[in-house]
Each structure stands twice: as C-alpha cells, then as structure tokens.
Amino acid sequence: MGKHSEYKDWEDKELASSLNRFPERKERFNNHGGEEIARLAVPDQIDEEYIEKIGFPGRFPYTRGVQPTMYRGRLWTMRQYAGFSTASESNLRYRYLLDQGTTGLSIAFDLPTQIGYDSDHPMAEGEVGKVGVAIDSLADMELLFDQIPLDKVSTSMTINAPAAVLLAMYVAVAEKQGVESSKLKGTIQNDILKEYVARGTYIFPPKPSLRLITDIFRWCTDHSPAFNTISISGYHIREAGSTAVQEVAFTLANGITYVQAALDAGLELDNFARRLSFFFNASSDLLEEVAKFRAARRLWARIMKGRFNAMKPASLMLRFHTQTAGYTLTAQQIDNNIVRVALQALSAVLGGTQSLHTNSRDEALSLPTEDSVRTALRTQQVIAHESGVASSVDPLAGSYFIEELTDRIEAEASELIAKIDKAGGVVAAIEEGFIQRQIENSAYEYQQEIEKGERIVVGVNEFKIDEESKPPLLRVDPEVENSQIHGLKELREKRNNKNVEEALANLSACARNTSNLMPEILAAVKTYATLGEICQVLRNEFGEYRG
Amino acid sequence: MSEQILKGLRDRDPRGIARAISLVEENDPLADEILASLDDSLVDQAMVLGITGPPGAGKSTLTDRIISKYRSQGKRVGVIAVDPSSPLSGGAILGDRIRMMGHALDQDVVVRSMATRGRLGGLCAAAGAAVRILAGSGCSPIIIETVGVGQSEMDIIRLADITALVLAPGLGDDIQAMKAGLLEVADLLIVNKADCAGAETLAMDMESIAREGSGKEKDSAKVCMTVASEGKGIDDLLAAIETVDASHRESGERKARREKAYDLEVLDWAIEMIKPSIIKKIEEGGLDRKGDPRMQAVKLLEKE
Amino acid sequence: MPEQKTYRVLIGKPGLDGHDRGAKFLARALRDAGFEVVYTGIRRTPEEIAAAAVQEDVSAVGLSSLSGAHLRLFPAVVEALKNSGAGDIPVLGGGVIPDEDIGLLKDAGINEVFTPGTPVEQIIAAFRSACETQEARRT
Ligand SMILES: Nc1nc2c(ncn2[C@@H]2O[C@H](COP(=O)(O)OP(=O)(O)O)[C@@H](O)[C@H]2O)c(=O)[nH]1
Ligand SMILES: [Mg+2]
C-alpha cells in the first residue's frame, strides 16, 4: 500500500466530511513570506506500521488527534478555572472572563461544597469560600449564573462526590432561564475514583458512588445528551506525585471501571462512551508530556475497541481537558511561573488537547489576582495566534524521539493496567492501597531529588535570590462565611419546609431501591433543599468512606 | 512529676495513661512504681484479643468496628497497634490509627500505636506493660493489632488470650507464605472483605488447612466471614470470640497462656535490663578481642 | 553503639483539604530520619488531632494545610491541646501560608511555620529541636 491510497482514503472520508461540516478558520495558513503551511505532514512512504501506530488525525488509533483538522478548524477551548467566596462575586469574575475572550466557564467550588456540607456545618468552619465558591442551595446557583445565558456558554464544574446535586441545580437554573436541559453544554468532573487515591473529597464508599455516577450517565443520555457526564482525571493523580506513566495508567484504569460499571448497569456502550471526557496534567518535561497525550489517546482507543468492542468513532476517541501543573509552581521568583506555564501549555497544544487551563503565576501562594489570571489567558492566546503550532496537525509526529517515547509510555501504562486487572480491578487496588502506594513512592522520590539537588528547580534550589517584596495577594474576606450562613438561615425560614421534607423522604426511599436518583435529586433541589441536607440523606443510606 | 503521672493514671486521665505507657516503654526508673500501682484484679480479668494478618487484610478497619460494638455494650476498650520500624533508620510510620479516628473523641477508647523498634526482645516487654496499663485503667477488651510477619510480631501475639487471624481474598502470595505459621497460633479464623470475589474459596481453603493442621479441636476450624468496611459479620465474630474465651477460661487454657506470656515477658525484661550494662562494658573497652566473639561474650557474662 | 532516643511525633491534616502530598512526604522523611510518626490521615477536626496527640504521647505535632484555613485551624489545634491538658506539646505548621500570617500563627502558639520551598532538612531539624526541648521539659 503506497502513501497515496491510504492517505487519499483519509482525505476523501474523514477530512472531507470534517471540512464539509466545519470549514477551517482560514482559507490558507501561511508563514511570514506567504508560503502555505502543511495541514498534515506525513512520511513519503506510508507503511503498515505507520498506519497501525500513528495513522491519521480523526481516525483510529487517534495518535495524531481526534479531529482531522485539529486547531485549523477550531482552537482549543480556553477555559480558566475560577470561583471564590460568594456566588455573586464569582459571577462578576465569570462575566469579566467572558468579556476577555474566555470561551468556557470553569467553576471551582469551596471544600465544604465539594464534601457535601452546608456552610453552617461545624466541619465547614474556616473553609467557606476559600478555594472556590460556596453553594448551599439552588438560590446560590441562581446568583452564580445571573445574566449568563446557559444555552450559550459551556460550563465545566469541578465537583465529584455531590456531582449529581450540582448538576441538578444547574439544570434547574437553566429551566428558570427558559433553557431546556437538552441545550446544556459542559462537563461535570464526577470522577470519584481519583478522589480516593489523590484528592480526598470523597463522601460515600465506592459502590454507591459508582451508582450515582451511572445514574447520571443514564439521566444525561436521556435529558442532556450534549453534557459531558464525567471528566476522568489524571490531573490530580499527577499533582499527588505520580509519574507520567502512572498518570496515564491510573486514569485509563479508572475509565475502564466507569465503562464497566455503566455496562453492568445496563447502559448502551455507544450511548454513554462518547460523553466520557478526560482531564490531564501538563507538567514540565515538555517532550514527555507531548508523548504522554499521544500515548493516552492511542491506548484508550485500543482499550475501547479491544476490551469493550466499541465501534463508533466517537466511543473510541479520548477527548481531554488539560491544566498546567500546579505542583511545579514555585513561591520563589513567581514570574518564573509564567514561563513554566507557557512551556506546559505548549506541550498540551502539541499533544492535541481539546481545552486548556493555564495556571496563574501566583497560584502557589494564594488565589490568583485578576492581573495574573489575564496573563495566564494571554499565554494561551500567544500560543494560539503567534507561535504557529496551531496551523499544522500533530507537528511532532514522526520524530524518532517522540514516537519512541509514545510507544514506551503506552507499553508501560498497559503493563500497569494489567497489574491492576490482576489485583481485581481499580476498587480492589484502592482498597488494598496499591495505587496510593505507587503514587506515594513516586512523589517521595521526586521530592528527594529536589532536596538533594539532583533535580534543579530554578529559583528554589538553584539560581536563588533574596526576595523582599511579595506581590499583592488576593484573600477571601472572612465575612463571606457569616453572610453565607446568614443566607442559609433565611432560606430555611423562607422556603416551604414541608415540600423539602417530602422531597428528602422520597430521595431516601429511592436510595434504598435501585431506581435512578437523578429525578429525586432534581425534585429536591427545586424545593430549595440544601446540598448538605441532600447529602446527609445519602450519607444515612450509603454510609461514609473513611480514607 | 511522678506523683502527677500516677495520679493521672489512677484517674484514668488520657494524658496520665499515655505518659505512663511511654515511661515504661522507655524503661524509665518510674516504671516500677507505675506498674506496681496497677489494680491486679483488673489486669487479671481483662480480655486480651490479638488480631493479626497480612498488611491490607483489614485488621485496623475490623478493629474499628469491634471497638464500636464493645462500646455499645458499655465496655471501655484499649488498642495497641503495632507497626514495623524501618530497619534502616529505626523510624516508623504508624498508620493504623487512621482507621480508628472515629473514636478519637471517646475517652473510653484508648488507642496506642507502637513501633517494633527492631528490639532484641523488648517488644513483648513494652507491649505487655502497655497491656497491663490499659487493663489497669479499666480497659477490657484490649486489642493488639499486629502484622503477621516477622518473629517479633509473632512473639507479641503470645501476649493475647485469644488470637484471631484475618485474611482477605486477593492478597496473593503473601498469604501462602504466612498461612502455615499463623494458622497454628490462631484461635479464630476471619475472612474479611467477604464482599470481594474469592472470599468463599479462601474460607474453604482455610477451613481445610486448619482441620488438617495441628492437633487443634475440630470445631475451632470455623471461619468467620466479615465485611469490615460495612460493619458486616461483627456480631457473629464477637459471639465466636466469647465462645473461645469461655472455653479457654473453663479448660484452663487461658491460665496456661498467661503463664507462658508471663515467662516470656520476664525474659524480655531481663534482656532489656541486662543490655545496657553489657553495651557499657563493650564501649568502655572491656574487650581484649582475643578468641572468637562467642568466647568474649562468655567472658563478659562471667564478669556480670 | 549508643542508643539514640527515638522521638514520637504526630502529623495531622486538620480541615477539609485532601492534598496530602506534602504531609505524607514529611511523614516519610521524618521516618527516614529516625522518628516514629503517627499519621492521622486527612479531614480531621482540631479536637481529634489533639486527642490523638495526647493518647500517643507524642513530643511534637505537625500540621499541614493548603486550603487557606490555617489561621483558624492551627490555633484551634493549640487550643484543643490546652483543653486536654497538653498545651506543652509543641505544634509546628506548614503549607501555603502567606508571610504576613506567620507572625499571627506564632502569636497563637505555633512554634514554627514552614512555607513552600523550605528544605526538608530544615523541617526535620525543627522537629528534632522541638522534641528535644519537650523531652528536657519533661524530665
Ligand atoms: N472491600 C472491602 N474493603 C475492606 C474491607 N475491610 C477493609 N477494607 C479496606 O482494605 C484496606 C486496608 O484496610 P486496613 O484496615 O488498613 O488493613 P490492615 O493493613 O490489615 O490494618 C482499606 O482500604 C479498607 O477500607 C472489607 O470488608 N471489604
Ligand atoms: Mg492496620
């Protein structure tokens, strides 16, 4: 088979159909000098091995990307994670970001919200509004999206254990805006498995947690088919200290677990598989990161095909969001972080990400200021519009180094997944502590290398300077907690408590049988039952996980 | 200082108990006084339950659930959780407590973590004294959790009146290696993680090994199935413990074991006490380094 | 072969923040420096941490917090220790802590405060010295 037949086949099928539906951003992509930049560079001789391992963008095994034209068609979504203090303050920040050219919202919730506590819960003391916005009830959610048309934006919510509740609130707000749930676009993180090993905001034990997740899958298939029902996250696994290979392996192993759980719950593979999305970390080793993204994409396609017999292209594609690595930011010489973030962001773009969050330079110290958030966004815009890397698809393909590394990462990750299979799957491996131990060991080694000076961190263990003045920091006003508690008290007086009790009783009954929890949760949030009240009902029924 | 600790111990003040255990563990001069102050009848009557098994089998989770059950019966519970020390640094990470933090604010649950400290003996002495202090402060039962590997961990299990061996499916080869020796010391066999695949097979496996092995009574080969993470099977387990305890008390087994444990503790203490003076002699250059080391030791001890 | 004193310390994470990479690293580094480290896991209340510190009779308590709640949580642990008659146990804290908070924490009874980038050797030395002081006070 010569270059032409296979290449032509791709041009005629995937490429033609893509160009047909989504024309590229420009007629021609030129360099300075007017020469045209190739859409896709390929070797002169296309052989079997090339087709099997590298192939063409938008075609199995998707090593080169999930769309035939990638960023020539549409740039990645520039999505900046934000949210702090109260719903109305966050609302202002979102509207500012939308004005500045952000194309998707990304909501950060405070820890009490993430763990299903209302702001007046004793465990919430001191944490309200600290790392994100506090949401106690539908009333807060209404403020959060005030004047933001939910049929126009795509919203990503970093919420896991109580994802069903926040999704229900989002649907309810949309309804009030007159937007049908079928029009909603966005993502809920909804990935509980990595919480047990890396992030810690779990509530319930694994089994009921997986039920909540598959209930959401099913509900969204019927009511909100454009919503990404899960964002299977390696990001936090990497932040917790894993290697690149472990990030891929544990994330895809979690993905396998969700797919299996959904199949066991009787869902149709091709109905939910296309709504699975992924979330990776872009760390500092630029070439390894590029290879990692490519390897993850290929391995997932092979898993979906080989293990689950998925047929439709949409079920085989690994689409992912990326965030630059928070753990690499330093509190010393914080402007250096801008450079780190730029390199990391570049790796994500060279690796074919679908959306990207760039960290702000001051995030190692506190919540980012508005200025630093803007610089972080500008970094993406420079890569998109000035660097030229968005003009050609998967430009590093065929580099001996990149391809070899891609192969190695895929092979090693497969091996690790096989080990997890042998241990009885992810849940058993978590319960036995296998995954946590692996991450811990890697984290320990990495940090020891820094401590011993074997790994240089610029400005930290080398190239140090005396720094006096620290930049202005953004702090959450402690008053936020009081005002949130006050609002909660008012709400409990104002709402119809009989309706609330009824809805909660229904939810509790539903938790005891096997019917879908989503309709009951939706009914409960509409009565202004609080997040804490709803989660307490589920805590009573499901029990709590203890790490 | 000493008065304060003794008073604290008498008053069952958490700090007093904790300090007393440390002082005895460190072989402090106050140790004698502390141990002499304990109420012997409480120490004699307390039930000491050993829980052993491979890492990850669910010992700590199970202990947590057992504590809850005994607490609901109004009993004051003591726990000694033993983890291995790092042979390289001598340090240790003591993590069993994580699973029992739900009882942290209950003053009638006294949890104490202890590292093996790679002692030549010594561990039995220290743990034995801790058991006595907990018993003397009104705890019964007292649960000793220890990983079933290594000699010192096996020795420490001899301090228990009753020993339960916890296994779980999917832990692989560790178990095989460990089974034989551990099954011998176990009065009760527990298959935890009964919610996981392979639990039934493991239970049958253990039953048959236990039936064939050692000259133990046939019916003691019964296996308890538990799901510690969900609190399932704990009632049956407690009933089984009670049965074994009653039978041991009646048959004199309990008394016999206590006597053996007593002797072991004496030996351990003796070694602990003798060691410093020998070390001192060696350090002071009391060796002529003639002949082989064994001969030197004989000479050194003659001078004792 | 003089037997070096083995110190017992407790590492705890008060509050809701689950990022325990730093806490676990420190626990291991302390172990490798010869300490016995009681680790309480994530999401603990100050009262639970204090109660555990008392029962385990540790010579020092180390706290980690990355969620910005340190100004409430660290002093609350000190307070809880005092309430259980163990106000003498030194408390050390670390995490994402702005410079201007360090003084406030020290005023509230936190012995030492570590910010990102502090070499682990320095942290271990601080724990050792806190333990030595505590031990001397006891005897
Ligand atoms: N599926 C399942 N997991 C359990 C059970 N009991 C404990 N675990 C989990 O097993 C892991 C190890 O438990 P742990 O009590 O620390 O074991 P230990 O090392 O023997 O003390 C933890 O993740 C527990 O949640 C059980 O009955 N079923
Ligand atoms: Mg344990």
mmCIF file of N, CA, C and O in Angstrom, chain B residues 21-53:
data_model
loop_
_atom_site.group_PDB
_atom_site.id
_atom_site.type_symbol
_atom_site.label_atom_id
_atom_site.label_comp_id
_atom_site.label_asym_id
_atom_site.label_seq_id
_atom_site.Cartn_x
_atom_site.Cartn_y
_atom_site.Cartn_z
ATOM 1 N N ILE B 21 2.541 4.790 79.769
ATOM 2 C CA ILE B 21 2.982 3.806 78.774
ATOM 3 C C ILE B 21 4.356 4.181 78.235
ATOM 4 O O ILE B 21 5.252 3.343 78.129
ATOM 5 N N SER B 22 4.552 5.466 77.921
ATOM 6 C CA SER B 22 5.850 5.886 77.386
ATOM 7 C C SER B 22 6.977 5.601 78.369
ATOM 8 O O SER B 22 8.032 5.100 77.992
ATOM 9 N N LEU B 23 6.742 5.941 79.619
ATOM 10 C CA LEU B 23 7.818 5.790 80.600
ATOM 11 C C LEU B 23 8.204 4.327 80.751
ATOM 12 O O LEU B 23 9.383 3.993 80.833
ATOM 13 N N VAL B 24 7.202 3.472 80.762
ATOM 14 C CA VAL B 24 7.522 2.053 80.882
ATOM 15 C C VAL B 24 8.218 1.551 79.619
ATOM 16 O O VAL B 24 9.199 0.820 79.671
ATOM 17 N N GLU B 25 7.698 2.024 78.469
ATOM 18 C CA GLU B 25 8.298 1.607 77.200
ATOM 19 C C GLU B 25 9.761 2.007 77.136
ATOM 20 O O GLU B 25 10.598 1.307 76.575
ATOM 21 N N GLU B 26 10.079 3.151 77.747
ATOM 22 C CA GLU B 26 11.458 3.629 77.711
ATOM 23 C C GLU B 26 12.274 3.085 78.878
ATOM 24 O O GLU B 26 13.403 3.509 79.104
ATOM 25 N N ASN B 27 11.647 2.203 79.638
ATOM 26 C CA ASN B 27 12.350 1.619 80.769
ATOM 27 C C ASN B 27 12.823 2.689 81.759
ATOM 28 O O ASN B 27 13.933 2.635 82.285
ATOM 29 N N ASP B 28 11.991 3.661 81.988
ATOM 30 C CA ASP B 28 12.294 4.761 82.896
ATOM 31 C C ASP B 28 12.321 4.246 84.343
ATOM 32 O O ASP B 28 11.640 3.270 84.671
ATOM 33 N N PRO B 29 13.096 4.902 85.193
ATOM 34 C CA PRO B 29 13.126 4.469 86.594
ATOM 35 C C PRO B 29 11.733 4.438 87.247
ATOM 36 O O PRO B 29 11.489 3.671 88.187
ATOM 37 N N LEU B 30 10.830 5.235 86.722
ATOM 38 C CA LEU B 30 9.499 5.300 87.297
ATOM 39 C C LEU B 30 8.639 4.080 86.954
ATOM 40 O O LEU B 30 7.554 3.883 87.513
ATOM 41 N N ALA B 31 9.153 3.264 86.015
ATOM 42 C CA ALA B 31 8.354 2.146 85.506
ATOM 43 C C ALA B 31 7.847 1.238 86.628
ATOM 44 O O ALA B 31 6.680 0.846 86.646
ATOM 45 N N ASP B 32 8.735 0.930 87.572
ATOM 46 C CA ASP B 32 8.352 0.021 88.667
ATOM 47 C C ASP B 32 7.152 0.539 89.419
ATOM 48 O O ASP B 32 6.188 -0.175 89.674
ATOM 49 N N GLU B 33 7.242 1.824 89.742
ATOM 50 C CA GLU B 33 6.187 2.421 90.536
ATOM 51 C C GLU B 33 4.859 2.406 89.779
ATOM 52 O O GLU B 33 3.814 2.127 90.337
ATOM 53 N N ILE B 34 4.970 2.728 88.492
ATOM 54 C CA ILE B 34 3.760 2.758 87.662
ATOM 55 C C ILE B 34 3.120 1.380 87.639
ATOM 56 O O ILE B 34 1.923 1.218 87.890
ATOM 57 N N LEU B 35 3.938 0.375 87.353
ATOM 58 C CA LEU B 35 3.377 -0.973 87.202
ATOM 59 C C LEU B 35 2.856 -1.505 88.537
ATOM 60 O O LEU B 35 1.865 -2.224 88.587
ATOM 61 N N ALA B 36 3.544 -1.112 89.611
ATOM 62 C CA ALA B 36 3.106 -1.594 90.930
ATOM 63 C C ALA B 36 1.781 -0.956 91.350
ATOM 64 O O ALA B 36 1.046 -1.508 92.164
ATOM 65 N N SER B 37 1.505 0.195 90.777
ATOM 66 C CA SER B 37 0.289 0.901 91.194
ATOM 67 C C SER B 37 -0.977 0.331 90.552
ATOM 68 O O SER B 37 -2.082 0.721 90.885
ATOM 69 N N LEU B 38 -0.805 -0.564 89.590
ATOM 70 C CA LEU B 38 -1.973 -1.052 88.847
ATOM 71 C C LEU B 38 -2.805 -2.010 89.679
ATOM 72 O O LEU B 38 -2.294 -2.745 90.518
ATOM 73 N N ASP B 39 -4.098 -2.000 89.399
ATOM 74 C CA ASP B 39 -5.022 -2.878 90.100
ATOM 75 C C ASP B 39 -4.939 -4.282 89.504
ATOM 76 O O ASP B 39 -5.387 -4.538 88.392
ATOM 77 N N ASP B 40 -4.332 -5.207 90.252
ATOM 78 C CA ASP B 40 -4.071 -6.550 89.722
ATOM 79 C C ASP B 40 -5.323 -7.277 89.272
ATOM 80 O O ASP B 40 -5.306 -8.028 88.305
ATOM 81 N N SER B 41 -6.417 -7.046 89.995
ATOM 82 C CA SER B 41 -7.601 -7.813 89.646
ATOM 83 C C SER B 41 -8.119 -7.395 88.272
ATOM 84 O O SER B 41 -8.610 -8.215 87.505
ATOM 85 N N LEU B 42 -7.985 -6.096 87.964
ATOM 86 C CA LEU B 42 -8.386 -5.651 86.621
ATOM 87 C C LEU B 42 -7.498 -6.287 85.562
ATOM 88 O O LEU B 42 -7.968 -6.743 84.528
ATOM 89 N N VAL B 43 -6.206 -6.303 85.857
ATOM 90 C CA VAL B 43 -5.261 -6.876 84.886
ATOM 91 C C VAL B 43 -5.561 -8.359 84.683
ATOM 92 O O VAL B 43 -5.562 -8.857 83.556
ATOM 93 N N ASP B 44 -5.867 -9.044 85.765
ATOM 94 C CA ASP B 44 -6.136 -10.476 85.648
ATOM 95 C C ASP B 44 -7.396 -10.756 84.842
ATOM 96 O O ASP B 44 -7.466 -11.717 84.091
ATOM 97 N N GLN B 45 -8.395 -9.909 85.034
ATOM 98 C CA GLN B 45 -9.687 -10.185 84.422
ATOM 99 C C GLN B 45 -9.808 -9.755 82.960
ATOM 100 O O GLN B 45 -10.616 -10.296 82.219
ATOM 101 N N ALA B 46 -9.005 -8.772 82.556
ATOM 102 C CA ALA B 46 -9.185 -8.199 81.208
ATOM 103 C C ALA B 46 -9.016 -9.261 80.130
ATOM 104 O O ALA B 46 -8.243 -10.206 80.286
ATOM 105 N N MET B 47 -9.748 -9.094 79.064
ATOM 106 C CA MET B 47 -9.562 -9.986 77.941
ATOM 107 C C MET B 47 -8.639 -9.329 76.922
ATOM 108 O O MET B 47 -8.852 -8.185 76.520
ATOM 109 N N VAL B 48 -7.620 -10.053 76.500
ATOM 110 C CA VAL B 48 -6.680 -9.512 75.524
ATOM 111 C C VAL B 48 -6.855 -10.269 74.217
ATOM 112 O O VAL B 48 -6.690 -11.481 74.156
ATOM 113 N N LEU B 49 -7.226 -9.517 73.199
ATOM 114 C CA LEU B 49 -7.534 -10.116 71.904
ATOM 115 C C LEU B 49 -6.464 -9.726 70.891
ATOM 116 O O LEU B 49 -6.221 -8.546 70.658
ATOM 117 N N GLY B 50 -5.816 -10.706 70.308
ATOM 118 C CA GLY B 50 -4.798 -10.418 69.286
ATOM 119 C C GLY B 50 -5.412 -10.507 67.899
ATOM 120 O O GLY B 50 -6.144 -11.441 67.602
ATOM 121 N N ILE B 51 -5.147 -9.509 67.086
ATOM 122 C CA ILE B 51 -5.614 -9.551 65.700
ATOM 123 C C ILE B 51 -4.396 -9.454 64.796
ATOM 124 O O ILE B 51 -3.644 -8.480 64.855
ATOM 125 N N THR B 52 -4.207 -10.488 64.001
ATOM 126 C CA THR B 52 -3.016 -10.495 63.176
ATOM 127 C C THR B 52 -3.373 -10.900 61.750
ATOM 128 O O THR B 52 -4.466 -11.388 61.499
ATOM 129 N N GLY B 53 -2.473 -10.667 60.836
ATOM 130 C CA GLY B 53 -2.735 -10.976 59.435
ATOM 131 C C GLY B 53 -1.891 -10.091 58.543
ATOM 132 O O GLY B 53 -1.240 -9.169 59.028
#
